[in-house]
GROMACS .gro file of C-alpha atoms in nm:
model
  259
    1MET     CA    1  -0.008   0.009   0.004
    2GLU     CA    2   0.273   0.246   0.071
    3SER     CA    3   0.462   0.122  -0.268
    4SER     CA    4   0.150   0.232  -0.420
    5SER     CA    5   0.115   0.554  -0.250
    6LYS     CA    6   0.476   0.693  -0.338
    7SER     CA    7   0.397   0.569  -0.701
    8ASN     CA    8   0.072   0.802  -0.700
    9ILE     CA    9   0.255   1.081  -0.552
   10GLN     CA   10   0.537   1.033  -0.832
   11ARG     CA   11   0.282   1.044  -1.093
   12LEU     CA   12   0.096   1.351  -1.001
   13ILE     CA   13   0.464   1.510  -0.945
   14VAL     CA   14   0.553   1.406  -1.307
   15ILE     CA   15   0.200   1.592  -1.458
   16ALA     CA   16   0.269   1.867  -1.260
   17GLN     CA   17   0.593   1.932  -1.441
   18HIS     CA   18   0.456   1.880  -1.796
   19LEU     CA   19   0.190   2.132  -1.754
   20ARG     CA   20   0.453   2.337  -1.627
   21ASP     CA   21   0.614   2.291  -1.923
   22TYR     CA   22   0.302   2.376  -2.155
   23LYS     CA   23   0.281   2.638  -2.356
   24GLY     CA   24   0.017   2.705  -2.561
   25PRO     CA   25  -0.083   2.875  -2.897
   26PRO     CA   26  -0.099   3.263  -2.913
   27SER     CA   27  -0.439   3.385  -2.793
   28THR     CA   28  -0.641   3.597  -2.986
   29TYR     CA   29  -0.721   3.805  -2.725
   30ASP     CA   30  -0.368   3.881  -2.605
   31GLN     CA   31  -0.280   3.964  -2.954
   32MET     CA   32  -0.559   4.193  -2.945
   33GLU     CA   33  -0.488   4.352  -2.625
   34GLN     CA   34  -0.114   4.401  -2.730
   35LYS     CA   35  -0.221   4.558  -3.036
   36ILE     CA   36  -0.465   4.806  -2.857
   37ARG     CA   37  -0.139   4.889  -2.680
   38GLU     CA   38   0.075   4.929  -2.961
   39THR     CA   39  -0.199   5.138  -3.143
   40SER     CA   40  -0.315   5.349  -2.902
   41GLY     CA   41  -0.613   5.482  -3.029
   42LYS     CA   42  -0.497   5.498  -3.387
   43VAL     CA   43  -0.764   5.340  -3.672
   44THR     CA   44  -0.617   5.014  -3.757
   45SER     CA   45  -0.753   4.685  -3.873
   46LEU     CA   46  -0.809   4.363  -3.610
   47VAL     CA   47  -0.500   4.153  -3.591
   48GLY     CA   48  -0.648   3.804  -3.612
   49PHE     CA   49  -1.001   3.898  -3.730
   50GLN     CA   50  -1.166   3.872  -4.105
   51GLU     CA   51  -1.125   4.238  -4.243
   52SER     CA   52  -1.506   4.172  -4.373
   53ALA     CA   53  -1.636   4.099  -4.036
   54SER     CA   54  -1.441   4.321  -3.858
   55PRO     CA   55  -1.412   4.690  -4.037
   56ARG     CA   56  -1.167   4.949  -3.961
   57VAL     CA   57  -1.250   5.099  -3.589
   58ARG     CA   58  -1.084   5.281  -3.327
   59TYR     CA   59  -0.992   5.059  -3.082
   60ALA     CA   60  -1.075   5.281  -2.756
   61LYS     CA   61  -1.436   5.196  -2.889
   62THR     CA   62  -1.374   4.844  -2.927
   63PHE     CA   63  -1.571   4.582  -2.678
   64ARG     CA   64  -1.323   4.465  -2.464
   65PRO     CA   65  -1.421   4.178  -2.224
   66LYS     CA   66  -1.421   4.151  -1.833
   67LYS     CA   67  -1.183   3.890  -1.738
   68ALA     CA   68  -1.258   3.576  -1.511
   69ALA     CA   69  -1.103   3.259  -1.417
   70VAL     CA   70  -1.182   2.919  -1.332
   71LEU     CA   71  -0.986   2.643  -1.165
   72VAL     CA   72  -0.960   2.323  -1.329
   73CYS     CA   73  -0.825   2.119  -1.024
   74LEU     CA   74  -0.694   1.776  -1.054
   75PHE     CA   75  -0.650   1.490  -0.800
   76GLU     CA   76  -0.612   1.118  -0.837
   77GLY     CA   77  -0.882   0.889  -0.779
   78ASP     CA   78  -0.884   0.545  -0.607
   79ASN     CA   79  -0.834   0.357  -0.898
   80GLY     CA   80  -0.547   0.587  -0.994
   81GLU     CA   81  -0.758   0.787  -1.275
   82LEU     CA   82  -0.697   1.189  -1.282
   83ARG     CA   83  -1.045   1.355  -1.169
   84VAL     CA   84  -1.137   1.698  -1.165
   85ILE     CA   85  -1.368   1.898  -0.910
   86LEU     CA   86  -1.725   2.040  -1.051
   87THR     CA   87  -1.967   2.223  -0.887
   88LYS     CA   88  -2.360   2.240  -0.939
   89ARG     CA   89  -2.473   2.625  -0.911
   90ALA     CA   90  -2.701   2.727  -0.684
   91SER     CA   91  -3.060   2.730  -0.858
   92ARG     CA   92  -3.129   3.113  -0.717
   93LEU     CA   93  -2.827   3.266  -0.891
   94SER     CA   94  -2.941   3.517  -1.216
   95THR     CA   95  -2.707   3.358  -1.458
   96HIS     CA   96  -2.611   2.960  -1.539
   97SER     CA   97  -2.847   2.880  -1.248
   98GLY     CA   98  -2.820   2.473  -1.168
   99GLU     CA   99  -2.563   2.472  -1.399
  100VAL     CA  100  -2.255   2.227  -1.391
  101SER     CA  101  -1.946   2.458  -1.360
  102LEU     CA  102  -1.544   2.486  -1.256
  103PRO     CA  103  -1.476   2.715  -0.953
  104GLY     CA  104  -1.390   3.025  -1.038
  105GLY     CA  105  -1.510   3.391  -1.117
  106LYS     CA  106  -1.455   3.735  -1.226
  107ALA     CA  107  -1.140   3.897  -1.157
  108GLU     CA  108  -1.045   4.111  -0.877
  109GLU     CA  109  -0.856   4.457  -0.853
  110GLY     CA  110  -0.615   4.296  -0.601
  111ASP     CA  111  -0.558   3.962  -0.796
  112GLU     CA  112  -0.220   3.918  -0.886
  113ASP     CA  113  -0.268   3.673  -1.168
  114ASP     CA  114  -0.518   3.437  -1.324
  115GLY     CA  115  -0.386   3.173  -1.055
  116GLU     CA  116  -0.515   3.357  -0.766
  117THR     CA  117  -0.830   3.496  -0.941
  118ALA     CA  118  -0.934   3.103  -0.967
  119THR     CA  119  -0.775   2.994  -0.627
  120ARG     CA  120  -0.931   3.273  -0.444
  121GLU     CA  121  -1.305   3.205  -0.582
  122ALA     CA  122  -1.242   2.805  -0.534
  123LYS     CA  123  -1.229   2.900  -0.167
  124GLU     CA  124  -1.521   3.127  -0.172
  125GLU     CA  125  -1.684   2.885  -0.341
  126ILE     CA  126  -1.638   2.563  -0.220
  127GLY     CA  127  -1.379   2.628   0.083
  128LEU     CA  128  -1.057   2.480  -0.123
  129ASP     CA  129  -0.772   2.596   0.076
  130PRO     CA  130  -0.557   2.778  -0.199
  131SER     CA  131  -0.223   2.644  -0.003
  132LEU     CA  132  -0.388   2.264  -0.110
  133VAL     CA  133  -0.351   2.366  -0.490
  134ASP     CA  134  -0.009   2.350  -0.669
  135VAL     CA  135  -0.136   2.596  -0.976
  136VAL     CA  136   0.099   2.429  -1.258
  137THR     CA  137  -0.050   2.640  -1.574
  138VAL     CA  138  -0.318   2.798  -1.751
  139ILE     CA  139  -0.437   2.721  -2.110
  140GLU     CA  140  -0.569   2.932  -2.351
  141PRO     CA  141  -0.885   3.191  -2.283
  142PHE     CA  142  -1.265   3.082  -2.389
  143LEU     CA  143  -1.505   3.343  -2.421
  144SER     CA  144  -1.829   3.254  -2.245
  145LYS     CA  145  -2.173   3.353  -2.375
  146TYR     CA  146  -2.200   3.638  -2.126
  147LEU     CA  147  -1.851   3.791  -2.308
  148LEU     CA  148  -1.619   3.689  -2.028
  149ARG     CA  149  -1.287   3.647  -2.085
  150VAL     CA  150  -1.235   3.282  -1.899
  151VAL     CA  151  -0.879   3.199  -1.834
  152PRO     CA  152  -0.854   2.822  -1.725
  153VAL     CA  153  -0.612   2.736  -1.446
  154ILE     CA  154  -0.461   2.430  -1.421
  155GLY     CA  155  -0.345   2.291  -1.059
  156ILE     CA  156  -0.314   1.946  -0.865
  157LEU     CA  157  -0.443   1.872  -0.532
  158HIS     CA  158  -0.222   1.630  -0.399
  159ASN     CA  159  -0.329   1.546  -0.113
  160ARG     CA  160  -0.765   1.530  -0.178
  161LYS     CA  161  -0.838   1.412   0.176
  162ALA     CA  162  -0.766   1.708   0.322
  163PHE     CA  163  -0.959   1.882   0.118
  164LYS     CA  164  -1.355   1.899   0.296
  165PRO     CA  165  -1.584   2.066   0.042
  166THR     CA  166  -1.785   2.337   0.216
  167PRO     CA  167  -1.996   2.509  -0.067
  168ASN     CA  168  -2.091   2.856  -0.021
  169PRO     CA  169  -2.493   2.835  -0.015
  170GLY     CA  170  -2.535   3.118  -0.217
  171GLU     CA  171  -2.359   2.978  -0.459
  172VAL     CA  172  -2.303   2.645  -0.499
  173GLU     CA  173  -2.566   2.389  -0.436
  174GLU     CA  174  -2.294   2.080  -0.470
  175VAL     CA  175  -1.978   1.997  -0.532
  176PHE     CA  176  -1.865   1.632  -0.697
  177ASP     CA  177  -1.578   1.513  -0.948
  178ALA     CA  178  -1.576   1.313  -1.239
  179PRO     CA  179  -1.287   1.134  -1.443
  180LEU     CA  180  -1.077   1.428  -1.655
  181GLU     CA  181  -1.057   1.119  -1.932
  182MET     CA  182  -1.436   1.113  -1.997
  183PHE     CA  183  -1.378   1.456  -2.202
  184LEU     CA  184  -1.154   1.279  -2.440
  185LYS     CA  185  -1.413   0.999  -2.517
  186ASP     CA  186  -1.706   0.980  -2.791
  187GLU     CA  187  -1.936   0.878  -2.529
  188ASN     CA  188  -2.244   1.006  -2.345
  189ARG     CA  189  -2.219   1.288  -2.539
  190ARG     CA  190  -2.398   1.477  -2.810
  191VAL     CA  191  -2.349   1.781  -3.004
  192GLU     CA  192  -2.504   2.103  -3.170
  193GLU     CA  193  -2.412   2.310  -3.439
  194LYS     CA  194  -2.448   2.703  -3.321
  195GLU     CA  195  -2.347   2.984  -3.481
  196TRP     CA  196  -2.258   3.348  -3.341
  197MET     CA  197  -2.129   3.637  -3.533
  198GLY     CA  198  -2.128   3.455  -3.884
  199GLU     CA  199  -1.910   3.161  -3.712
  200LYS     CA  200  -2.016   2.828  -3.678
  201TYR     CA  201  -1.881   2.621  -3.332
  202LEU     CA  202  -1.989   2.279  -3.200
  203LEU     CA  203  -2.181   2.296  -2.866
  204HIS     CA  204  -2.102   1.942  -2.681
  205TYR     CA  205  -2.288   1.791  -2.388
  206PHE     CA  206  -2.148   1.499  -2.146
  207ASN     CA  207  -2.398   1.306  -1.948
  208TYR     CA  208  -2.247   1.186  -1.626
  209GLU     CA  209  -2.389   1.009  -1.341
  210GLN     CA  210  -2.236   1.000  -1.006
  211LYS     CA  211  -2.405   0.806  -0.676
  212ASN     CA  212  -2.724   0.769  -0.852
  213LYS     CA  213  -2.708   1.141  -0.931
  214LYS     CA  214  -2.738   1.299  -1.286
  215TYR     CA  215  -2.540   1.573  -1.439
  216LEU     CA  216  -2.536   1.735  -1.767
  217ILE     CA  217  -2.174   1.879  -1.834
  218TRP     CA  218  -2.224   2.137  -2.163
  219GLY     CA  219  -2.104   2.463  -2.287
  220ILE     CA  220  -1.788   2.658  -2.177
  221THR     CA  221  -1.744   2.406  -1.869
  222ALA     CA  222  -1.752   2.119  -2.105
  223ALA     CA  223  -1.493   2.332  -2.421
  224ILE     CA  224  -1.273   2.390  -2.118
  225LEU     CA  225  -1.223   2.018  -1.980
  226VAL     CA  226  -1.198   1.915  -2.351
  227ARG     CA  227  -0.902   2.121  -2.389
  228ALA     CA  228  -0.765   2.086  -2.030
  229ALA     CA  229  -0.777   1.713  -2.115
  230SER     CA  230  -0.610   1.705  -2.448
  231VAL     CA  231  -0.361   1.891  -2.300
  232VAL     CA  232  -0.290   1.688  -1.953
  233TYR     CA  233  -0.308   1.341  -2.208
  234GLN     CA  234  -0.152   1.470  -2.466
  235LYS     CA  235  -0.385   1.357  -2.730
  236PRO     CA  236  -0.708   1.487  -2.892
  237PRO     CA  237  -1.023   1.445  -2.847
  238ALA     CA  238  -1.204   1.132  -3.015
  239PHE     CA  239  -1.448   1.388  -3.159
  240GLU     CA  240  -1.419   1.733  -3.321
  241GLU     CA  241  -1.392   2.014  -3.052
  242GLY     CA  242  -1.517   2.269  -3.302
  243ASN     CA  243  -1.463   2.584  -3.053
  244PRO     CA  244  -1.576   2.884  -3.215
  245LYS     CA  245  -1.352   3.150  -3.369
  246PHE     CA  246  -1.444   3.423  -3.179
  247LYS     CA  247  -1.443   3.783  -3.285
  248PHE     CA  248  -1.462   4.069  -3.042
  249PRO     CA  249  -1.802   4.259  -3.142
  250LYS     CA  250  -1.772   4.641  -3.177
  251ASP     CA  251  -2.076   4.711  -3.016
  252VAL     CA  252  -2.283   4.497  -2.779
  253ASN     CA  253  -2.641   4.446  -2.726
  254ARG     CA  254  -2.864   4.172  -2.654
  255ASP     CA  255  -2.796   4.006  -2.988
  256THR     CA  256  -2.424   3.988  -2.915
  257PHE     CA  257  -2.466   3.713  -2.676
  258MET     CA  258  -2.450   3.360  -2.756
  259SER     CA  259  -2.716   3.123  -2.720
   0.00000   0.00000   0.00000
């Protein structure tokens, strides 16, 4: 038993090191932020976006999304599999009520980086002490349907038994976990084709059951978990990801938000 425990710890160390070395592709969000700084109000075209879809505009008037971060917290299950901590949001919330989500939220002015945003929010939502989480990397940001720039932060929970979930009843109804590898398999999954600002994309839905409770994991949470699983296991999913090629809208109104 002791030998098995040491082997599990060593495996997590190897995974953590691999993730620390991860360098994702450049983000169009970061490219745009850089271009905004470089041009400082000059009239210019949008880098990374189709000219026909994004006419020449002044960056000072261009939509810039608010920032948020979520924690993809991984730990080793009883059978040696990697699992990820998830929440079911409280039904009384005004947005995403009752949906499965990763712990996280909007960045605050005092946050040092995305890792601090994600771990701070995880502590507030589910009582996860940031000192228990080894933040190892961040992956490419996603744009939520409410136009939040969401950065997934991957962290390792080396001692699962040290974490005693205490969900904030105002935000979280349940805390549970699921195997990370399920988000690479074409099982218990369905997909819908959607369109936003002229770009088609795929919306994935994963059905998951634990302790006689059924969960539907979909939308940006599913998209983030598919990408995170691909990075961790170093292989693509057994299906087309179909993430949208997001463009920043010039103006924001009720028709801008994603379905």
